[in-house]
Coordinates of C-alpha atoms and ligand atoms in Angstrom, one line a residue:
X1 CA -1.0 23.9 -24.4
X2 CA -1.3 20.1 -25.2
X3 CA 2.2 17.9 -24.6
X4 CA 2.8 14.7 -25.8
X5 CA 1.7 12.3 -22.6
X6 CA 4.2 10.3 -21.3
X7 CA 3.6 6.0 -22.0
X8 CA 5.1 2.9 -20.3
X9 CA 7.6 1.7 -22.9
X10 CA 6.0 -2.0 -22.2
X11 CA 2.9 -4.2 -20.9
X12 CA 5.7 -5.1 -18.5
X13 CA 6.5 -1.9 -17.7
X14 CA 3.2 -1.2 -16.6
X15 CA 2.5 -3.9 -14.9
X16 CA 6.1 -3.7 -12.4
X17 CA 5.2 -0.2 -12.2
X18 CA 1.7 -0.8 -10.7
X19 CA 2.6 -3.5 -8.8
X20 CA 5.6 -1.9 -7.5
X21 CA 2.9 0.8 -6.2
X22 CA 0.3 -2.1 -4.4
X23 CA 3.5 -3.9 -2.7
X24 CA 4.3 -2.0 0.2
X25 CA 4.3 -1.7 3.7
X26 CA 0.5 -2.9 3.3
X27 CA 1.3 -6.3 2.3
X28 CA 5.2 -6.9 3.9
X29 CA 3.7 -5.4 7.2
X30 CA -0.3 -4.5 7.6
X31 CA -1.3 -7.4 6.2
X32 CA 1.0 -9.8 8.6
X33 CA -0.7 -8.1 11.6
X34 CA -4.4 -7.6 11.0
X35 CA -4.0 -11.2 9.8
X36 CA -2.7 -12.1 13.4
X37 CA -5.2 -10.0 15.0
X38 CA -8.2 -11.5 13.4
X39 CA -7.0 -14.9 13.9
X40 CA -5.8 -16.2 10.3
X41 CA -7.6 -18.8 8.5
X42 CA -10.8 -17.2 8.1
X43 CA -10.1 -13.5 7.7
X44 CA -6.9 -14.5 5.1
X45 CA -10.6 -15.9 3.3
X46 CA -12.4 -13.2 4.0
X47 CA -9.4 -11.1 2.3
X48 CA -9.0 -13.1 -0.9
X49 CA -13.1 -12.9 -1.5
X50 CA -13.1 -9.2 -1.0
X51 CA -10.1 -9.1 -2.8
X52 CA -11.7 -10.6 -5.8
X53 CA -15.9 -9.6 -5.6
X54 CA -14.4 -5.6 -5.0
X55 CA -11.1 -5.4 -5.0
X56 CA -9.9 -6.6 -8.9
X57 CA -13.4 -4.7 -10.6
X58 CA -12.5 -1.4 -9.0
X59 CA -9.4 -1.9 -10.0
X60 CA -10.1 -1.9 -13.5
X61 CA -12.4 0.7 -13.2
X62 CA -9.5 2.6 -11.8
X63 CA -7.5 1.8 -14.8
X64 CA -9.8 2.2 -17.7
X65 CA -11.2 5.7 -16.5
X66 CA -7.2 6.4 -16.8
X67 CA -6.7 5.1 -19.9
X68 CA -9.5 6.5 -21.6
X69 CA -9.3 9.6 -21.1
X70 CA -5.1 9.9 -20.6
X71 CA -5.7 12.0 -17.4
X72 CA -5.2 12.3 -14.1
X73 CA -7.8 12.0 -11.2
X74 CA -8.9 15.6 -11.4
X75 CA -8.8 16.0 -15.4
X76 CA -10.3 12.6 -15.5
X77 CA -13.1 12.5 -13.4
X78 CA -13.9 15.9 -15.0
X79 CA -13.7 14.4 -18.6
X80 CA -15.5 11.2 -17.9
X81 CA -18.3 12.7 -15.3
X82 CA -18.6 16.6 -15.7
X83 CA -16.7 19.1 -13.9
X84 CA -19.0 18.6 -10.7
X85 CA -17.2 15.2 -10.2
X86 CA -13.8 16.7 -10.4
X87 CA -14.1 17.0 -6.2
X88 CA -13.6 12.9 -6.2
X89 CA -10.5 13.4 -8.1
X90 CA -9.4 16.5 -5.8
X91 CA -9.8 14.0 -2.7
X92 CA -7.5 11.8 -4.5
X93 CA -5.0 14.0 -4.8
X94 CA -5.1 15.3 -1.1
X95 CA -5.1 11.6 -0.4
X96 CA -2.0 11.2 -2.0
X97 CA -0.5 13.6 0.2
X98 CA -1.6 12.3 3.2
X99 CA -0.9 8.8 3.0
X100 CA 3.1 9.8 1.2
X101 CA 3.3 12.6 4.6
X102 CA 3.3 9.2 6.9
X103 CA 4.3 6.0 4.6
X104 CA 7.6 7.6 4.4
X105 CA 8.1 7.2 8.0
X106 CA 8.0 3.8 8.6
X107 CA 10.0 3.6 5.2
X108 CA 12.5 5.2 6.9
X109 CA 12.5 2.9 9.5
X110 CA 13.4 0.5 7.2
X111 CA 16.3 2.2 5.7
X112 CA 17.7 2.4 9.2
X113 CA 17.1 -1.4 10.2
X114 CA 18.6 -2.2 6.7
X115 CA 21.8 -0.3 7.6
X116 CA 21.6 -1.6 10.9
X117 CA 21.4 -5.1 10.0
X118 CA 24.7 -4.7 7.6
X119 CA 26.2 -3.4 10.9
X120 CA 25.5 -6.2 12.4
X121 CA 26.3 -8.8 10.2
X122 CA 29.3 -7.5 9.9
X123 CA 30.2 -6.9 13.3
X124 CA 28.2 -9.0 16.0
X125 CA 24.4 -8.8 17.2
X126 CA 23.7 -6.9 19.8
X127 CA 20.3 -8.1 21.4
X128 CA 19.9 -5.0 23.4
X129 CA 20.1 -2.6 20.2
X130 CA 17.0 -4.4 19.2
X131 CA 15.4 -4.5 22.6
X132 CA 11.8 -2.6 22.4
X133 CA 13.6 0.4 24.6
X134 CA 16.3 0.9 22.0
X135 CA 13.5 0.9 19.4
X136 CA 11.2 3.7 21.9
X137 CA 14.6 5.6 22.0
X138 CA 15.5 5.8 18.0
X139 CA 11.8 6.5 17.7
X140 CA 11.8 9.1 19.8
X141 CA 15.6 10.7 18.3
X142 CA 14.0 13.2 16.4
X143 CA 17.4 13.9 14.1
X144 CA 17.6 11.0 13.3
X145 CA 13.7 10.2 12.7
X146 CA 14.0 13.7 10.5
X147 CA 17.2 12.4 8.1
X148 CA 15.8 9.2 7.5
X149 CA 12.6 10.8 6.0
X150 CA 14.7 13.4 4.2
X151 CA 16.5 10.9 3.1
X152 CA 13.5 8.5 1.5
X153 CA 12.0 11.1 0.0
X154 CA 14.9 12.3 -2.2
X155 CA 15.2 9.2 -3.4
X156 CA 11.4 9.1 -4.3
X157 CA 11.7 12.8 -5.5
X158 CA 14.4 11.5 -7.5
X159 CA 13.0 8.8 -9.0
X160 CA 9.6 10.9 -10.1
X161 CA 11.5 14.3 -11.3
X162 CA 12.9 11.6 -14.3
X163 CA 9.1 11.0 -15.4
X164 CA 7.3 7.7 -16.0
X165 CA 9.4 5.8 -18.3
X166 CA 12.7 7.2 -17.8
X167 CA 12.0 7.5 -14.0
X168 CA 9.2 5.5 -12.8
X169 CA 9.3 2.4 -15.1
X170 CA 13.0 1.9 -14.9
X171 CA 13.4 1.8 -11.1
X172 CA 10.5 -0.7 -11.3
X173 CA 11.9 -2.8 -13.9
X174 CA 14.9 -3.1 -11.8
X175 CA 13.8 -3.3 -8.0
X176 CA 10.8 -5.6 -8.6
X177 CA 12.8 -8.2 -10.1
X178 CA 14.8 -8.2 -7.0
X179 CA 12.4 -7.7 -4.4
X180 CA 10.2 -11.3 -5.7
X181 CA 13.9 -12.8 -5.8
X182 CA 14.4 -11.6 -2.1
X183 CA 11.1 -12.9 -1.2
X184 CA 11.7 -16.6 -2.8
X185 CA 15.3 -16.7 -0.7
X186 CA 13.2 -16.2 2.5
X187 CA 10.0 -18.3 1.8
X188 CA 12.5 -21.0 0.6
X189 CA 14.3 -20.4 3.9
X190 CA 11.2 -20.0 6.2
X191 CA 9.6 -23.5 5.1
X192 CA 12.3 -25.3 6.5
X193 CA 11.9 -23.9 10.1
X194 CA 9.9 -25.9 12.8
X195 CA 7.3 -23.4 12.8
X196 CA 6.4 -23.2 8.8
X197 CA 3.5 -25.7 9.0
X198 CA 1.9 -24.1 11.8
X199 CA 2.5 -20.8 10.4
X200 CA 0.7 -22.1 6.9
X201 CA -2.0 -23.7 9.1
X202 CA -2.7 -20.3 10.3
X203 CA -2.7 -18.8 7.6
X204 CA -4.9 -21.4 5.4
X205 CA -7.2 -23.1 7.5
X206 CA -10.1 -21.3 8.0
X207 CA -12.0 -21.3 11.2
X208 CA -14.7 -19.0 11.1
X209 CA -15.5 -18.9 14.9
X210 CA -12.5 -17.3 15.1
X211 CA -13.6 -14.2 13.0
X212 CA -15.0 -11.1 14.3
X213 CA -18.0 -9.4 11.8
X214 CA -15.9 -5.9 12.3
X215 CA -12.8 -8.3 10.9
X216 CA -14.8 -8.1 7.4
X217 CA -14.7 -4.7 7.4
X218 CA -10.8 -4.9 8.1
X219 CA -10.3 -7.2 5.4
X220 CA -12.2 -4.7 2.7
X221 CA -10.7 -1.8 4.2
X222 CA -7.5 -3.7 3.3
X223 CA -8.2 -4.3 0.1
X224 CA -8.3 -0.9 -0.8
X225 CA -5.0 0.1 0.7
X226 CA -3.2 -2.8 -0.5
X227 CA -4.1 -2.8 -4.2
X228 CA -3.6 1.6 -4.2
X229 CA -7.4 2.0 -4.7
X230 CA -9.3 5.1 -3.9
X231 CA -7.7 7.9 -4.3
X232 CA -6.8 7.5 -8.2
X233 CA -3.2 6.3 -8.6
X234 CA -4.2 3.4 -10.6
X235 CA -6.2 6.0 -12.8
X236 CA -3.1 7.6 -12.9
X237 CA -0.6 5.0 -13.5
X238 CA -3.6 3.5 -16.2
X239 CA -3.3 7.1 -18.0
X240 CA 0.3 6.3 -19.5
X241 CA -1.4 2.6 -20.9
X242 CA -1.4 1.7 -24.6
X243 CA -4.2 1.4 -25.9
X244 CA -3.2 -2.0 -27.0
X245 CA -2.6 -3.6 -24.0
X246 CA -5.5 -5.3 -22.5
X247 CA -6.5 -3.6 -19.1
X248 CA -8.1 -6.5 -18.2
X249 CA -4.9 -8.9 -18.2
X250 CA -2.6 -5.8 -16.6
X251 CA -5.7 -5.8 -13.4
X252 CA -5.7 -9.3 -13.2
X253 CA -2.0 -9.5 -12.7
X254 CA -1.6 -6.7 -10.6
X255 CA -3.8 -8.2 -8.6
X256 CA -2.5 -11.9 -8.4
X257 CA 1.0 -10.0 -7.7
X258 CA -0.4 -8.3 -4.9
X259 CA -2.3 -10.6 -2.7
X260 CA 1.0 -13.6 -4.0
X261 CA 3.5 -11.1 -2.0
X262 CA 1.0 -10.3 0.9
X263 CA 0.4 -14.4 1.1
X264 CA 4.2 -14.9 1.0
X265 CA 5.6 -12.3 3.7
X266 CA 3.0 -13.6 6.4
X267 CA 4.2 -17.0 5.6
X268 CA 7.8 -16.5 6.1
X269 CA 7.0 -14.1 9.0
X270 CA 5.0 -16.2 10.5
X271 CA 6.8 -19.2 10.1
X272 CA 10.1 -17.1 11.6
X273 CA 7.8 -16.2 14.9
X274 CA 6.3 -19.5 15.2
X275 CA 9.7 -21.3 15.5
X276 CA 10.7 -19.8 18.8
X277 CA 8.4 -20.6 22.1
X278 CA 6.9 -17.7 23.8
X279 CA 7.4 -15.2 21.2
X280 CA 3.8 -15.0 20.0
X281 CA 3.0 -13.7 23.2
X282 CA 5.2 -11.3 22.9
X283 CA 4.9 -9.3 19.8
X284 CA 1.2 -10.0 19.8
X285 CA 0.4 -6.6 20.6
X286 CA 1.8 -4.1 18.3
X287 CA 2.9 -4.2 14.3
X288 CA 6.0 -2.6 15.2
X289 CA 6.9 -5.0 17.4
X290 CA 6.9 -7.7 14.8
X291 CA 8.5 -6.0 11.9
X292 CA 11.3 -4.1 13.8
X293 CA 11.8 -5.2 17.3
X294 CA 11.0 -9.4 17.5
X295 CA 12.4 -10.3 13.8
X296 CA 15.8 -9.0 13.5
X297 CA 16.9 -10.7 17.0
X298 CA 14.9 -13.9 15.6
X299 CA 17.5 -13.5 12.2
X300 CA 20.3 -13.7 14.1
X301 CA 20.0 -15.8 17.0
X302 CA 17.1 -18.3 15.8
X303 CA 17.4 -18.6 11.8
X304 CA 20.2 -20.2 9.8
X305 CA 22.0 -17.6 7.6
X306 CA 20.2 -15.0 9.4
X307 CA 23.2 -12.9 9.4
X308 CA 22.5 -13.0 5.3
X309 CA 18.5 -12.8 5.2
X310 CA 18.3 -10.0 7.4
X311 CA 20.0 -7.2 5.8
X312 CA 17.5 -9.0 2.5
X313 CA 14.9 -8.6 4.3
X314 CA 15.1 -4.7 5.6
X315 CA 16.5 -4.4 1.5
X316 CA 13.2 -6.1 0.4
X317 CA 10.7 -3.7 2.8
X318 CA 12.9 -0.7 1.9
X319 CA 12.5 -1.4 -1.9
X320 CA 9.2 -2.3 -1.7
X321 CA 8.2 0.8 0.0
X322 CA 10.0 3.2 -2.1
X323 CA 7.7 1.8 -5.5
X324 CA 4.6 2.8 -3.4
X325 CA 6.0 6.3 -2.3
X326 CA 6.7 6.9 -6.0
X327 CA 3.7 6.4 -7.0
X328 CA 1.8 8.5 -4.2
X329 CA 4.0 11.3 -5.7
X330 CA 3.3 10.8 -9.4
X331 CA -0.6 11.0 -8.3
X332 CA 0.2 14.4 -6.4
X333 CA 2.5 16.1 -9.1
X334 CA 0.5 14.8 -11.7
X335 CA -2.4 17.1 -10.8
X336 CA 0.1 19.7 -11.0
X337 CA 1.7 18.8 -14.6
X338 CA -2.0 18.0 -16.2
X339 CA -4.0 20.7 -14.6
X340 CA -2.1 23.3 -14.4
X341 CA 0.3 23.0 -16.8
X342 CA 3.3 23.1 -14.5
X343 CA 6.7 21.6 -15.8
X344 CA 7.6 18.1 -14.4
X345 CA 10.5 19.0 -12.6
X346 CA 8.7 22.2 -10.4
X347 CA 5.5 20.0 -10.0
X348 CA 7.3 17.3 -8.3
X349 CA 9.8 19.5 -6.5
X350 CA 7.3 21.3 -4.9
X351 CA 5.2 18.9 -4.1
X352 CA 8.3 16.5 -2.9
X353 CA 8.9 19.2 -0.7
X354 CA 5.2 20.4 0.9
X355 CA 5.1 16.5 1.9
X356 CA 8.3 16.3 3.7
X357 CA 7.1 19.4 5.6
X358 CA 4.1 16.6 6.9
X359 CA 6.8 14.1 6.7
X360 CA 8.6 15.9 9.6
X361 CA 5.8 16.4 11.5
X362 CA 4.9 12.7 11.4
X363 CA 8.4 11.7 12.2
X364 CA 8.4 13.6 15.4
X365 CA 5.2 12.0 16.1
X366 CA 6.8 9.0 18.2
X367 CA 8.1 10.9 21.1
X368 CA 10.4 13.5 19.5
X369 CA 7.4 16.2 20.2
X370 CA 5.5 16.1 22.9
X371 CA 2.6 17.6 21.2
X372 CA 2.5 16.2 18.0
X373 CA 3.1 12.6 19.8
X374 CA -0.3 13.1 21.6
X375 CA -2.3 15.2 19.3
X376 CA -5.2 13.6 20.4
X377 CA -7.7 15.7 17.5
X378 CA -9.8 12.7 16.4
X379 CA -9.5 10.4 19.6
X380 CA -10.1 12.3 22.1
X381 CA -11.7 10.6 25.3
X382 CA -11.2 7.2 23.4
X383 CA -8.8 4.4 24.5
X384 CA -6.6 5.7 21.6
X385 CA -6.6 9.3 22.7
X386 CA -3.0 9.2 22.6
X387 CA -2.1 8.4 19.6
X388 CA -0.3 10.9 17.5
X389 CA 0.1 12.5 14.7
X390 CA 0.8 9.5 12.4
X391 CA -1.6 7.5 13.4
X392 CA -4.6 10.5 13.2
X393 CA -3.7 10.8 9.3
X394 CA -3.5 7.1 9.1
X395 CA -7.2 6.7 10.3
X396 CA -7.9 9.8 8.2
X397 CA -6.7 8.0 5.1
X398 CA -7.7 4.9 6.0
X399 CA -11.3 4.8 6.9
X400 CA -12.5 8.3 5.0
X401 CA -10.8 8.9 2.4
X402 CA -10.2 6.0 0.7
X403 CA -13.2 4.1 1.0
X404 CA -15.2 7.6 0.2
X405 CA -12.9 8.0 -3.2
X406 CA -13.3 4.2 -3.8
X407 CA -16.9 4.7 -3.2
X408 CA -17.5 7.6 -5.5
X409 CA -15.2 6.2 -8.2
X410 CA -17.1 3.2 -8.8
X411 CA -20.2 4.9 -8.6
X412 CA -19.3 6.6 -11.9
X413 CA -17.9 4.2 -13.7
X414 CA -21.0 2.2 -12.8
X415 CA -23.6 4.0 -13.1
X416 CA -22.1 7.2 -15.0
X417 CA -20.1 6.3 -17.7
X418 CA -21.4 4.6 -20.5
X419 CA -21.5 0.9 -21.2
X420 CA -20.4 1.5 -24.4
X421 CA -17.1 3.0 -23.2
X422 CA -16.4 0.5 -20.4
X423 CA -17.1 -2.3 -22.6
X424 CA -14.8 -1.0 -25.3
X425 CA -12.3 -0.6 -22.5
X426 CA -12.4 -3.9 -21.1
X427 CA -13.4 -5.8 -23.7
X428 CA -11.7 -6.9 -27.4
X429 CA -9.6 -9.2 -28.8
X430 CA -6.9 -9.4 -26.3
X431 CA -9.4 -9.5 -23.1
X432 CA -8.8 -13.4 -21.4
X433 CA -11.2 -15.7 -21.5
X434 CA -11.9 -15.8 -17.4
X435 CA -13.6 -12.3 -17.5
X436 CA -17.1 -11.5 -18.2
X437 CA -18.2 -8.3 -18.8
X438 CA -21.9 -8.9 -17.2
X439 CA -20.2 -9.7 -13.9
X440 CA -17.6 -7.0 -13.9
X441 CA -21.0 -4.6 -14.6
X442 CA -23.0 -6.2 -11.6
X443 CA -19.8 -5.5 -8.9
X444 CA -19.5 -2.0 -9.9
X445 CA -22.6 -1.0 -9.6
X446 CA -24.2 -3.0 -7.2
X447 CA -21.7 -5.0 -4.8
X448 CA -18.8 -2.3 -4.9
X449 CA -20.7 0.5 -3.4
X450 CA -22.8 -1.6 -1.5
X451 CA -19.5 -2.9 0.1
X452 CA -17.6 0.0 0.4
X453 CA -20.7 1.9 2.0
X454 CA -20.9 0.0 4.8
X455 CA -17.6 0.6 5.5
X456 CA -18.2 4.4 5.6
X457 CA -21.6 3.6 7.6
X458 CA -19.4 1.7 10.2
X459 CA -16.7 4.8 10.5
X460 CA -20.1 7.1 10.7
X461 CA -21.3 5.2 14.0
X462 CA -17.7 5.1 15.2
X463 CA -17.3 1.5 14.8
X464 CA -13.6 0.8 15.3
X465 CA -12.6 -2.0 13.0
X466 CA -9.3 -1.2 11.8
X467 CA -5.3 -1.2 13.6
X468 CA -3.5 2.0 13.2
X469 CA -0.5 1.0 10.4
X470 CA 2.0 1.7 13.4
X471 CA 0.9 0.6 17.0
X472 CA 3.5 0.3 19.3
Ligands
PFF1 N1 -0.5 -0.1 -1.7 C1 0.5 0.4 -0.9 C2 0.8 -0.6 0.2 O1 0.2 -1.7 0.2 O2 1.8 -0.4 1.0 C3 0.1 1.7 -0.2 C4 -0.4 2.7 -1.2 C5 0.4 3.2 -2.2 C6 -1.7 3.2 -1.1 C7 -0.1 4.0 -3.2 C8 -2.2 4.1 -2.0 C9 -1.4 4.5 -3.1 F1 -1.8 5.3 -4.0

């Protein structure tokens, strides 16, 4: 049964659609931290080099295996490879359902804080409902930690059941908009603080003693994350292209988009942290800690209009977040829909609901359970063999299975598909005048996987190089 496949009405369409899924949590809180654990400067280098040498080419390798064959991962690594490729695409899938079973967690978080921050601003701040214990005790409240993630992933089941234009498209042509106007508010805001020109100093002035060799990893681990690579939703998303928009241009702004916002929230954060004495010390351990228990008492007590910016802010994270749990969904349903014929609205209800079962496990990960909060699986007898839950599927999606898919996909589109193909893809009239098809050829076969396998070789010897997404 063939149905007429679903298209973004617009190039803009597309490109607020796959942006919305790269900005997320990654870049508003993952890339803040691991940029203040390795030390700024340098690794932020690091970043933007891996960011361009692996990063943008697997990205449109991502994208025109999508587009050419108007599939998802499964169907398309099938049509472009043979069906004994269609495992890659599988992973993708189960990827997808991973990463959305935890993401929506910390989204939830956000929804709360946002709420919470209205409360405040309308009534009065109250510095010991944002102490570390009151955040340890609404962790830990597992009703609450179970609405919250009922309650993001309606909305994202929501937004998905309506399809990819109707659905998808629309939410992003509205929330993106306001999310990069959110952003400018605050980085217009943050630059007059005392601490913005140490904060950019930080952030720009590379020092390379100051860089660990297992940071490198970190930074390309990253990459992957950040820009959705690895487990197929830009093949997805890149299935519903025109053929006459240039995937090329739609990569490179993606891309720009991407690492712009990342750039951006560490700056304001930064610059917010840097302004009051002491509190570097104090957040320096833990990415919850700067997100949801040092900023909001910074709004209020240390920032101008911080009774205004930080219900924006907690708005921004919470929109921002719900354009990458879309997308996880579309990738998961999708396999659904083009595989097995299913009807939109069953695919995505079922699947919306087998991921809030792992959802709720993950939300009673942070004390709520005693077991799940130290299902110790993966660490055990390491330093980390308490961590939970969460932060077992984080490492699980993190280290192995995107950096495997991301390793496997450019392998094909490297060395199996044809040149012919990939170069009609990427190159015609409307490709810009920066790329070059030679060099685009060279990272995908060569530099890509080399890249991407040492990561997997580091993970094989146990080499911890990367932060769990939420370390308290
Ligand atoms: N890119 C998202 C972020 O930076 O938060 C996370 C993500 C979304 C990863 C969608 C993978 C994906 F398919």
């Amino acid at each position: 049964m063939s149905q007429i496949r679903d298209q973004w009405g617009s190039r803009l369409g597309f490109i607020l659609a796959a942006s919305g899924s790269a900005i997320g949590l990654g870049n508003l809180w993952k890339f803040p931290y691991i940029t203040w654990a390795n030390n700024g400067g340098a690794f932020v280098l690091v970043y933007l080099i891996c960011i361009a040498a692996v990063g943008l080419p697997i990205m449109m390798a991502e994208i025109l295996i999508g587009r050419s064959t108007q599939k998802s991962p499964v169907g398309a690594m099938r049509a472009v490879a043979g069906p004994a490729w269609s495992w890659v695409g599988g992973l993708g899938v189960l990827t997808g359902f991973v990463i959305l079973g935890y993401y929506t967690v910390i989204a939830g978080w956000a929804l709360r804080y946002f709420a919470q921050c209205v409360r405040w601003s309308l009534s009065d701040f109250s510095p010991e409902a944002s102490s570390g214990d009151a955040f340890g005790a609404f962790a830990g409240n597992g009703v609450v930690q179970a609405a919250l993630v009922l309650a993001f992933m309606c909305a994202t089941v929501f937004v998905v059941h309506r399809g990819v234009g109707r659905g998808i498209e629309r939410v992003s042509r509205v929330l993106m908009p306001i999310l990069f106007l959110i952003l400018i508010v605050l980085l217009l805001r943050a630059l007059t603080l005392d601490g913005a020109g140490r904060a950019v100093g930080f952030i720009f002035r590379p020092n390379f003693a100051d860089l660990e060799p297992l940071g490198v990893l970190e930074a390309l681990g990253h990459s992957f994350f950040t820009l959705s690579l690895g487990m197929g939703a830009m093949i997805t998303y890149g299935s519903y292209l025109r053929r006459s928009e240039s995937v090329v241009r739609a990569s490179g702004l993606v891309v720009l988009l991407d690492t712009l916002i990342a750039l951006v929230a560490t700056t304001i954060m930064f610059s917010v942290i840097f302004s009051v004495p002491g509190l570097e010390d104090e957040i320096s351990g833990s990415t919850v800690g700067m997100l949801f228990i040092a900023l909001p008492g910074l709004f209020y007590q240390e920032v101008p209009l911080g009774a205004l910016l930080a219900p924006l802010f907690y708005l921004l994270v919470c929109f921002a977040a719900l354009t990458s749990t879309i997308s996880l969904l579309e990738v998961v349903s999708s396999y659904f829909i083009d595989q097995r014929n299913w009807k939109r609205s069953s695919a995505v209800l079922s699947c919306g609901a087998a991921t809030l079962v792992l959802s709720l496990l993950c939300a009673l990960s942070f004390g709520a359970n005693g077991i799940l909060t130290e299902f110790s699986l993966i660490f055990r007898g390491t330093p980390n063999a308490k961590l939970g839950l969460f932060d077992h599927l984080d490492y699980l999606a993190s280290n192995w299975f995107l950096p495997i898919g991301g390793f496997f996909i450019t392998l094909v589109c490297g060395w199996v598909v044809s040149r012919k193909l990939s170069e009609g893809e990427l190159v015609d009239e409307t490709t810009p005048s920066w790329f070059h098809y030679g060099i685009w050829r060279f990272c995908v076969r060569y530099l890509a996987p080399v890249a991407v396998a040492a990561i997997i070789i580091a993970v094989l010897l146990g080499l911890d190089f990367s932060k769990p997404l939420a370390d308290g």
